Coordinates of C-alpha atoms and ligand atoms in Angstrom, one line a residue:
M1 CA -49.0 -26.0 -76.6
S2 CA -45.5 -27.4 -77.0
P3 CA -44.0 -27.0 -73.6
S4 CA -40.6 -25.8 -74.7
K5 CA -42.1 -23.0 -76.7
V6 CA -43.6 -21.2 -73.8
R7 CA -41.7 -18.0 -73.2
V8 CA -43.3 -15.4 -71.0
R9 CA -42.1 -12.2 -69.4
F10 CA -42.7 -10.0 -66.5
A11 CA -41.8 -6.5 -67.6
P12 CA -42.0 -4.0 -64.7
S13 CA -41.1 -0.3 -65.0
P14 CA -38.8 0.6 -62.1
T15 CA -40.6 3.8 -61.2
G16 CA -41.8 2.8 -57.7
M17 CA -42.1 0.0 -55.3
L18 CA -43.6 -3.2 -56.7
H19 CA -47.4 -2.9 -56.6
V20 CA -49.3 -6.0 -55.6
G21 CA -51.2 -6.0 -58.9
N22 CA -47.8 -6.2 -60.7
A23 CA -46.7 -8.9 -58.4
R24 CA -49.8 -10.9 -59.4
S25 CA -48.8 -10.4 -63.1
A26 CA -45.4 -11.8 -62.2
L27 CA -46.9 -14.7 -60.4
F28 CA -49.3 -15.7 -63.2
N29 CA -46.5 -15.5 -65.8
Y30 CA -44.3 -17.6 -63.5
L31 CA -46.9 -20.2 -62.9
F32 CA -47.7 -20.4 -66.6
A33 CA -44.0 -20.8 -67.5
R34 CA -43.4 -23.5 -64.9
K35 CA -46.6 -25.4 -65.7
Y36 CA -45.5 -25.7 -69.4
K37 CA -41.8 -26.1 -68.6
G38 CA -41.1 -22.9 -70.5
K39 CA -39.1 -19.9 -69.7
F40 CA -39.9 -17.0 -67.4
I41 CA -38.1 -13.8 -68.3
L42 CA -37.6 -10.7 -66.3
R43 CA -37.3 -7.5 -68.4
I44 CA -36.8 -4.1 -66.8
E45 CA -38.7 -1.4 -68.8
D46 CA -36.7 1.7 -67.9
T47 CA -37.3 3.8 -71.0
D48 CA -38.7 6.5 -68.8
I49 CA -35.3 7.7 -67.8
E50 CA -36.5 10.4 -65.5
R51 CA -38.8 8.3 -63.4
S52 CA -36.8 5.0 -63.4
E53 CA -34.4 4.3 -60.5
V54 CA -31.9 1.6 -59.7
L55 CA -33.2 1.4 -56.2
Y56 CA -36.5 0.2 -57.6
I57 CA -34.9 -2.4 -59.7
D58 CA -33.2 -3.8 -56.6
E59 CA -36.5 -3.8 -54.9
I60 CA -38.1 -5.7 -57.7
Y61 CA -35.4 -8.4 -57.4
H62 CA -35.9 -8.5 -53.7
D63 CA -39.7 -8.7 -53.8
L64 CA -39.8 -11.4 -56.5
K65 CA -37.3 -13.5 -54.7
W66 CA -39.2 -13.1 -51.5
L67 CA -42.3 -14.4 -53.3
G68 CA -40.2 -17.4 -54.4
L69 CA -40.4 -16.5 -58.1
D70 CA -37.1 -17.2 -59.9
W71 CA -36.5 -16.2 -63.5
D72 CA -34.6 -18.0 -66.3
E73 CA -33.4 -14.9 -68.1
G74 CA -33.0 -11.4 -66.7
P75 CA -30.7 -8.4 -66.2
D76 CA -28.9 -9.9 -63.2
I77 CA -28.4 -13.4 -64.7
G78 CA -28.2 -12.7 -68.4
G79 CA -29.5 -15.0 -71.1
E80 CA -29.4 -15.5 -74.8
N81 CA -31.7 -12.6 -75.6
G82 CA -30.2 -9.9 -73.5
P83 CA -29.6 -7.3 -72.4
Y84 CA -32.7 -7.3 -70.3
R85 CA -32.8 -3.7 -69.4
Q86 CA -34.4 -1.5 -72.1
S87 CA -31.9 1.3 -71.4
E88 CA -29.2 -1.0 -72.6
R89 CA -30.9 -2.0 -75.8
R90 CA -30.8 1.3 -77.7
D91 CA -28.9 -0.1 -80.7
I92 CA -31.5 -2.8 -81.2
Y93 CA -34.3 -0.3 -81.2
K94 CA -32.4 1.8 -83.8
T95 CA -32.1 -1.2 -86.1
Y96 CA -35.8 -1.8 -85.9
L97 CA -36.6 1.9 -86.5
K98 CA -34.5 1.7 -89.7
K99 CA -36.7 -1.2 -90.9
L100 CA -39.8 0.9 -90.5
Q101 CA -38.2 4.0 -92.1
T102 CA -37.0 1.9 -95.1
N103 CA -40.6 0.8 -95.6
D104 CA -42.0 4.3 -95.2
L105 CA -43.9 3.4 -92.1
A106 CA -42.4 6.1 -89.8
Y107 CA -42.2 9.8 -90.0
T108 CA -40.9 12.8 -88.1
C109 CA -43.4 14.9 -86.2
Y110 CA -42.7 18.4 -85.0
C111 CA -45.9 19.2 -83.1
S112 CA -45.1 20.6 -79.7
A113 CA -46.6 19.3 -76.4
E114 CA -48.5 22.5 -76.1
E115 CA -50.0 22.3 -79.6
L116 CA -51.0 18.7 -79.0
E117 CA -52.7 19.6 -75.8
I118 CA -54.7 22.4 -77.3
R119 CA -55.8 20.1 -80.2
R120 CA -56.7 17.4 -77.7
K121 CA -58.9 19.7 -75.7
D122 CA -60.6 21.0 -78.9
A123 CA -61.3 17.5 -80.1
I124 CA -62.9 16.5 -76.8
Q125 CA -65.0 19.7 -76.9
N126 CA -66.2 18.9 -80.4
G127 CA -67.1 15.4 -79.4
Q128 CA -64.2 13.8 -81.4
A129 CA -61.7 11.2 -80.3
P130 CA -58.7 12.9 -78.7
R131 CA -56.2 11.2 -81.0
Y132 CA -53.3 12.6 -82.9
D133 CA -54.5 13.9 -86.2
N134 CA -51.6 12.6 -88.2
R135 CA -50.9 16.1 -89.6
C136 CA -47.1 15.6 -89.9
R137 CA -47.4 12.6 -92.1
H138 CA -47.2 14.7 -95.2
L139 CA -44.9 17.6 -94.4
T140 CA -43.1 19.3 -97.3
D141 CA -39.4 19.7 -97.2
E142 CA -40.0 23.4 -96.7
Q143 CA -42.2 22.9 -93.7
I144 CA -39.6 20.5 -92.2
K145 CA -36.9 23.1 -92.8
K146 CA -38.9 25.8 -91.0
F147 CA -39.6 23.6 -88.0
E148 CA -35.9 22.7 -87.8
Q149 CA -35.0 26.3 -87.9
E150 CA -37.4 27.1 -85.1
G151 CA -35.4 24.6 -83.0
R152 CA -38.3 22.2 -82.5
K153 CA -37.4 18.8 -81.1
P154 CA -39.1 16.2 -83.2
V155 CA -40.5 12.8 -82.3
I156 CA -40.9 9.9 -84.7
R157 CA -44.3 8.5 -85.2
F158 CA -45.6 5.2 -86.7
K159 CA -48.1 5.2 -89.5
M160 CA -51.1 3.3 -88.1
P161 CA -52.8 1.2 -90.8
E162 CA -56.3 2.5 -91.7
E163 CA -58.2 -0.7 -90.8
N164 CA -59.8 -2.0 -87.6
I165 CA -57.7 -4.3 -85.5
V166 CA -59.0 -7.3 -83.6
V167 CA -57.2 -8.4 -80.5
K168 CA -57.7 -12.1 -80.0
D169 CA -57.5 -12.3 -76.3
L170 CA -57.3 -15.6 -74.5
I171 CA -59.4 -14.3 -71.6
R172 CA -61.6 -11.7 -73.2
G173 CA -62.2 -13.2 -76.6
D174 CA -62.1 -11.0 -79.7
V175 CA -61.9 -7.3 -79.0
E176 CA -62.2 -5.0 -82.0
F177 CA -60.6 -1.6 -82.1
D178 CA -61.8 1.2 -84.4
H179 CA -58.7 2.5 -86.3
Q180 CA -60.4 6.0 -86.4
L181 CA -59.8 6.3 -82.7
I182 CA -56.1 5.6 -82.8
G183 CA -53.8 8.1 -84.3
D184 CA -50.2 7.6 -85.4
F185 CA -48.3 7.2 -82.2
V186 CA -44.8 8.1 -81.0
I187 CA -42.2 5.4 -81.4
F188 CA -39.2 7.5 -80.7
K189 CA -39.3 10.3 -78.2
S190 CA -37.7 13.8 -78.5
D191 CA -34.9 12.6 -76.2
G192 CA -33.9 10.1 -78.8
G193 CA -35.1 7.1 -76.8
P194 CA -37.8 4.6 -77.9
S195 CA -41.4 4.9 -76.6
F196 CA -42.9 2.3 -74.4
H197 CA -45.0 0.8 -77.3
F198 CA -42.0 0.5 -79.6
A199 CA -39.6 -1.0 -77.0
V200 CA -42.2 -3.6 -75.8
V201 CA -42.9 -4.9 -79.3
V202 CA -39.2 -5.0 -80.3
D203 CA -38.3 -6.8 -77.1
D204 CA -41.2 -9.3 -77.4
I205 CA -40.0 -10.1 -80.9
E206 CA -36.3 -10.3 -80.0
M207 CA -37.0 -12.3 -76.8
K208 CA -39.3 -14.7 -78.7
I209 CA -42.2 -14.2 -76.3
S210 CA -45.0 -16.7 -76.9
H211 CA -47.6 -15.3 -74.6
V212 CA -48.1 -11.7 -73.4
I213 CA -49.9 -12.0 -70.1
R214 CA -50.5 -8.6 -68.6
G215 CA -53.0 -6.3 -67.0
E216 CA -56.2 -5.3 -68.7
D217 CA -55.0 -1.7 -68.5
H218 CA -52.7 -2.5 -71.4
L219 CA -55.5 -3.8 -73.6
P220 CA -56.0 -0.4 -75.4
N221 CA -52.3 -0.5 -76.2
T222 CA -52.5 -3.8 -77.9
P223 CA -53.9 -2.7 -81.3
R224 CA -50.8 -0.5 -81.6
H225 CA -48.6 -3.3 -80.7
I226 CA -50.3 -5.6 -83.2
A227 CA -49.8 -3.1 -85.9
L228 CA -46.1 -2.9 -85.1
F229 CA -45.7 -6.7 -85.1
H230 CA -47.3 -6.7 -88.6
A231 CA -45.1 -3.9 -89.8
F232 CA -42.1 -5.9 -88.8
G233 CA -43.5 -8.9 -90.5
C234 CA -43.5 -10.9 -87.3
E235 CA -45.9 -13.5 -85.9
L236 CA -48.0 -12.3 -83.0
P237 CA -47.6 -13.6 -79.5
L238 CA -50.9 -14.8 -77.9
F239 CA -52.4 -12.1 -75.7
A240 CA -54.1 -12.6 -72.3
H241 CA -55.2 -9.5 -70.5
M242 CA -55.9 -10.1 -66.8
S243 CA -58.6 -8.4 -64.9
M244 CA -57.3 -5.5 -62.7
T245 CA -56.8 -5.7 -58.9
M246 CA -59.4 -3.6 -57.1
G247 CA -60.0 -2.5 -53.6
P248 CA -63.2 -3.6 -51.7
D249 CA -65.1 -0.6 -53.0
G250 CA -64.5 -1.7 -56.6
T251 CA -62.0 1.1 -57.6
R252 CA -58.4 0.4 -58.6
L253 CA -56.4 -0.7 -55.7
S254 CA -54.5 2.4 -54.4
K255 CA -53.0 3.9 -51.3
R256 CA -56.5 4.9 -50.2
H257 CA -57.2 1.2 -49.6
G258 CA -54.1 0.8 -47.4
A259 CA -50.8 -0.9 -48.2
T260 CA -50.4 -1.5 -52.0
S261 CA -46.8 -2.6 -52.4
V262 CA -45.3 -5.9 -51.8
N263 CA -42.6 -4.6 -49.5
Q264 CA -45.3 -3.2 -47.2
Y265 CA -46.9 -6.6 -46.8
R266 CA -43.5 -8.2 -46.3
E267 CA -42.8 -5.7 -43.5
L268 CA -46.1 -6.3 -41.9
G269 CA -45.2 -9.9 -41.5
Y270 CA -47.2 -11.7 -44.1
L271 CA -45.6 -15.0 -45.1
P272 CA -44.5 -15.2 -48.7
D273 CA -46.2 -18.5 -49.4
A274 CA -49.5 -17.2 -47.9
F275 CA -49.2 -13.9 -49.8
S276 CA -48.5 -15.6 -53.1
N277 CA -51.3 -18.1 -52.5
F278 CA -53.6 -15.1 -51.9
L279 CA -52.4 -13.3 -55.0
A280 CA -53.0 -16.5 -57.1
L281 CA -56.7 -16.5 -56.2
L282 CA -57.1 -12.9 -57.4
G283 CA -58.8 -13.4 -60.7
W284 CA -57.9 -17.1 -61.1
S285 CA -59.6 -20.1 -59.6
P286 CA -58.5 -23.8 -59.6
G287 CA -62.0 -24.8 -60.7
D288 CA -63.1 -26.0 -57.3
D289 CA -63.4 -24.4 -53.9
R290 CA -59.9 -25.2 -52.7
E291 CA -58.1 -22.1 -51.3
I292 CA -55.0 -23.2 -49.6
L293 CA -52.7 -24.4 -52.3
T294 CA -49.0 -25.2 -52.3
R295 CA -46.7 -23.8 -54.9
D296 CA -46.6 -27.2 -56.7
E297 CA -50.4 -27.4 -56.7
L298 CA -50.6 -23.9 -58.1
I299 CA -48.2 -24.8 -60.9
D300 CA -50.1 -27.9 -61.6
L301 CA -53.6 -26.4 -61.6
F302 CA -52.8 -23.0 -63.2
S303 CA -54.4 -22.3 -66.6
I304 CA -55.4 -19.2 -68.6
E305 CA -58.9 -20.7 -68.9
G306 CA -59.2 -20.5 -65.1
M307 CA -58.7 -16.7 -65.2
T308 CA -61.8 -14.6 -64.8
K309 CA -62.9 -11.6 -66.8
S310 CA -64.3 -9.7 -63.9
S311 CA -62.1 -7.7 -61.7
A312 CA -60.4 -9.2 -58.7
I313 CA -61.0 -7.7 -55.2
F314 CA -58.1 -7.5 -52.9
G315 CA -59.7 -8.2 -49.6
I316 CA -57.6 -7.8 -46.5
D317 CA -59.8 -10.0 -44.4
K318 CA -59.2 -12.9 -46.7
L319 CA -55.5 -12.2 -46.8
N320 CA -55.5 -12.1 -43.0
W321 CA -57.4 -15.4 -42.8
M322 CA -55.0 -17.1 -45.2
N323 CA -51.9 -15.7 -43.5
G324 CA -53.3 -16.9 -40.2
M325 CA -53.7 -20.4 -41.7
Y326 CA -50.1 -20.4 -42.9
I327 CA -48.8 -19.1 -39.5
R328 CA -50.6 -21.9 -37.7
Q329 CA -49.1 -24.5 -40.1
A330 CA -45.6 -23.2 -40.2
P331 CA -42.8 -25.2 -38.6
I332 CA -42.3 -23.6 -35.2
D333 CA -38.5 -23.0 -35.6
K334 CA -39.0 -21.3 -38.9
L335 CA -41.8 -19.2 -37.6
T336 CA -39.8 -18.2 -34.5
R337 CA -36.8 -17.1 -36.7
L338 CA -39.2 -15.0 -38.7
A339 CA -40.9 -13.6 -35.5
I340 CA -37.7 -12.5 -33.7
P341 CA -37.1 -9.3 -35.8
Y342 CA -40.7 -8.2 -35.1
L343 CA -40.1 -8.8 -31.4
Q344 CA -36.9 -6.7 -31.7
K345 CA -38.8 -4.0 -33.4
G346 CA -41.2 -4.1 -30.4
G347 CA -38.2 -3.4 -28.1
Y348 CA -37.4 -7.0 -27.0
Y349 CA -34.0 -8.6 -27.3
P350 CA -32.2 -5.6 -28.7
N351 CA -28.9 -7.5 -28.5
G352 CA -30.1 -10.7 -30.1
V353 CA -31.3 -14.0 -28.9
N354 CA -29.2 -16.9 -27.4
E355 CA -30.1 -20.5 -27.7
S356 CA -32.1 -21.0 -24.5
E357 CA -34.0 -17.7 -25.2
F358 CA -34.8 -19.1 -28.7
V359 CA -36.3 -22.2 -27.1
W360 CA -38.4 -20.2 -24.8
I361 CA -39.5 -17.7 -27.5
S362 CA -40.5 -20.5 -29.7
K363 CA -42.9 -21.7 -27.0
V364 CA -44.3 -18.2 -26.7
V365 CA -44.7 -18.0 -30.5
D366 CA -46.4 -21.3 -30.5
A367 CA -48.8 -20.2 -27.7
V368 CA -49.9 -17.0 -29.5
R369 CA -49.7 -17.9 -33.1
G370 CA -53.4 -18.8 -33.2
Y371 CA -54.2 -15.2 -32.5
L372 CA -52.1 -13.6 -35.3
N373 CA -53.0 -12.2 -38.6
C374 CA -49.5 -11.3 -39.4
L375 CA -46.1 -11.3 -37.6
S376 CA -46.0 -7.6 -36.8
E377 CA -48.8 -8.3 -34.3
I378 CA -46.6 -10.6 -32.3
P379 CA -45.1 -8.0 -29.8
Q380 CA -48.5 -7.1 -28.5
H381 CA -49.4 -10.7 -27.9
A382 CA -45.9 -11.7 -26.5
A383 CA -46.0 -8.7 -24.1
L384 CA -47.9 -10.9 -21.7
F385 CA -44.8 -13.1 -21.3
M386 CA -42.1 -10.6 -22.0
N387 CA -43.0 -7.6 -19.9
E388 CA -42.4 -7.6 -16.2
E389 CA -45.9 -6.4 -15.4
V390 CA -49.3 -6.6 -17.1
E391 CA -51.7 -3.8 -17.3
I392 CA -54.9 -4.7 -15.5
E393 CA -58.0 -3.5 -17.3
E394 CA -60.2 -1.4 -15.1
A395 CA -63.3 -3.4 -15.7
S396 CA -61.6 -6.5 -14.2
V397 CA -60.2 -4.9 -11.0
E398 CA -63.2 -6.0 -9.0
F399 CA -62.2 -9.6 -9.3
I400 CA -58.9 -9.1 -7.5
R401 CA -60.2 -6.6 -5.0
S402 CA -63.0 -8.8 -3.6
D403 CA -62.4 -10.6 -0.3
E404 CA -62.6 -14.0 -2.1
G405 CA -60.3 -12.8 -4.8
Q406 CA -57.7 -11.6 -2.3
K407 CA -57.8 -14.9 -0.4
V408 CA -57.2 -16.8 -3.7
L409 CA -54.3 -14.6 -4.6
Q410 CA -52.7 -15.0 -1.1
L411 CA -53.0 -18.7 -1.0
F412 CA -51.8 -19.1 -4.5
Q413 CA -48.8 -16.9 -3.7
S414 CA -47.8 -19.0 -0.7
K415 CA -48.1 -22.2 -2.6
I416 CA -46.1 -21.0 -5.6
E417 CA -43.4 -19.6 -3.3
S418 CA -42.6 -23.1 -2.0
M419 CA -42.3 -24.6 -5.5
D420 CA -39.2 -24.8 -7.7
T421 CA -40.8 -24.5 -11.1
V422 CA -44.4 -24.0 -12.2
D423 CA -45.4 -26.2 -15.0
I424 CA -48.9 -27.0 -16.2
D425 CA -49.4 -30.0 -13.9
A426 CA -48.1 -28.2 -10.9
F427 CA -50.4 -25.2 -11.6
K428 CA -53.4 -27.5 -12.0
S429 CA -52.8 -29.2 -8.7
V430 CA -52.3 -25.9 -6.9
L431 CA -55.7 -24.8 -8.3
K432 CA -57.2 -28.0 -7.0
D433 CA -55.8 -27.5 -3.5
I434 CA -57.0 -23.9 -3.4
Q435 CA -60.5 -25.1 -4.5
G436 CA -60.5 -27.6 -1.6
E437 CA -59.1 -25.3 1.1
L438 CA -61.1 -22.2 0.3
D439 CA -64.2 -23.9 -1.1
V440 CA -64.2 -21.7 -4.2
K441 CA -64.6 -22.8 -7.8
G442 CA -65.2 -21.7 -11.3
K443 CA -64.9 -18.0 -12.0
Q444 CA -64.3 -17.2 -8.3
L445 CA -61.2 -19.3 -8.4
Y446 CA -60.0 -18.7 -11.8
M447 CA -60.7 -15.0 -12.5
P448 CA -58.6 -13.4 -9.8
L449 CA -55.6 -15.4 -11.0
R450 CA -56.3 -14.7 -14.7
I451 CA -56.6 -11.0 -14.0
A452 CA -53.5 -10.8 -11.8
L453 CA -51.4 -12.8 -14.3
T454 CA -52.6 -11.7 -17.7
G455 CA -54.5 -8.5 -17.0
K456 CA -57.5 -9.6 -19.0
K457 CA -60.7 -11.6 -18.6
E458 CA -60.2 -13.4 -21.9
G459 CA -57.3 -14.7 -24.0
L460 CA -54.9 -17.6 -23.7
E461 CA -55.8 -20.5 -21.6
L462 CA -54.4 -19.7 -18.2
H463 CA -52.4 -22.8 -17.6
V464 CA -50.7 -22.3 -21.0
A465 CA -49.8 -18.7 -20.0
V466 CA -48.6 -19.7 -16.5
A467 CA -46.4 -22.5 -17.8
L468 CA -44.5 -20.0 -19.9
L469 CA -44.0 -17.4 -17.1
E470 CA -41.0 -17.5 -14.8
K471 CA -41.8 -18.1 -11.1
K472 CA -40.4 -14.7 -10.3
K473 CA -42.8 -13.0 -12.7
I474 CA -45.7 -14.9 -11.4
L475 CA -45.1 -13.9 -7.9
Q476 CA -44.4 -10.3 -8.8
R477 CA -47.7 -10.0 -10.7
I478 CA -49.6 -11.6 -7.8
Q479 CA -48.1 -9.1 -5.4
T480 CA -48.9 -6.2 -7.7
A481 CA -52.5 -7.4 -8.1
Q482 CA -52.9 -7.7 -4.3
A483 CA -51.8 -4.1 -3.8
R484 CA -54.0 -2.8 -6.6
P485 CA -56.6 -0.4 -5.2
L486 CA -60.1 0.0 -6.7
I487 CA -60.6 3.4 -8.3
Ligands
LIG501 N1 -43.9 -2.0 -68.3 C1 -45.3 -2.2 -68.4 C2 -45.9 -1.9 -67.0 O1 -45.2 -1.9 -66.0 C3 -45.6 -3.6 -68.7 C4 -45.7 -3.8 -70.2 C5 -46.2 -5.1 -70.7 O2 -46.4 -6.1 -69.8 O3 -46.4 -5.3 -71.9 O4 -47.0 -1.7 -66.9

């Protein structure tokens, strides 16, 4: 493969939020382009005027940028082969339609949607393929006149060749399609716009696309596309149909499985590098068992040969594990900046964070990051430090209500009161003193303090927690615990 020849595209339809399966297509195309020092093109397929919305185009830009995928040509930055929104390419499609009409490869069809639906059902009932029966291929002038007078809105169809078509797929090998199952298909709709099939092929020709890397759901469309390429006398791109993204139950990933769009994962606080690392491993493998891979490593290792035929399972446990790894490795300042909006959503720091607060928050983030799957979980972990009081779980009250527990709390309180600040060393030496003075150790010493200060029997190491708490809060919690009655 001559590197400069690689030209691939991501061609989303802006009819909804960017689905994680589509984001994976974008990522694979991007990795392929970068690996071969080719071009990655963004094309917006908005031929479905009713369902396409500008809002979703902006969302696509936002999500791709968040994932760190930059494109070389696209609607927002232009390029030699633009425009890159199909709605702005109508004249180009008309020119291509003329070529087909000149060669008698297209015709006008007057069948109504209702008629087509009835015939489709009949065909299924009779055990036949529900394809268009090509009946308008040979209309007489009189029939056409009659249909026109009836006010029917025609479409334009392409004459499919009557021979089987083999898709040479780089992932799936040769896949042969029986021409008898594929009828003449619509290339221009009754609203005067091009159909999806037509626009895709014209654009792939015009944009000199070398490889079409897209979801397996498009494989049945490919014989139609190949027939169009041939009709235009153009060389075929290479095709690679990726396996689909499935939920853990093996069905297509959908809302039933939870979050399905990139923006939802962004909002939940998955880190973009972790998320794209996770996506890269859906249906592709570097050939060994490495899982945490930097962007440069992904580019270096990526290959179409490494892509699997079997479907890829989107497993949230794996994503959580991977995100946790990235959270633990992230530079703490960066992580703190990312965490603050989540703390604010949780009700903390509504007016922003000053410098000294930032320093303290970063210590809290560092202390709890090992427990996080994603950043939206941070308020529940940070509450221990940020709330005035902690909620003491009922099952633990006995530790602070026992005589020994009360003695520990009292002595601890008096020792802390006389200190200026409570750091880890000071805390440890206070514990040692109490141990000596009251002759208690282990759980008897530790648990009353842990329960009073954190509310729970398990969790962060106590000295780490205490070092992050202000003296005032420590004393307050000890007092509250002393006053806590047993139910
Ligand atoms: N617009 C199509 C889609 O969103 C992609 C077409 C293609 O990649 O050829 O599914």
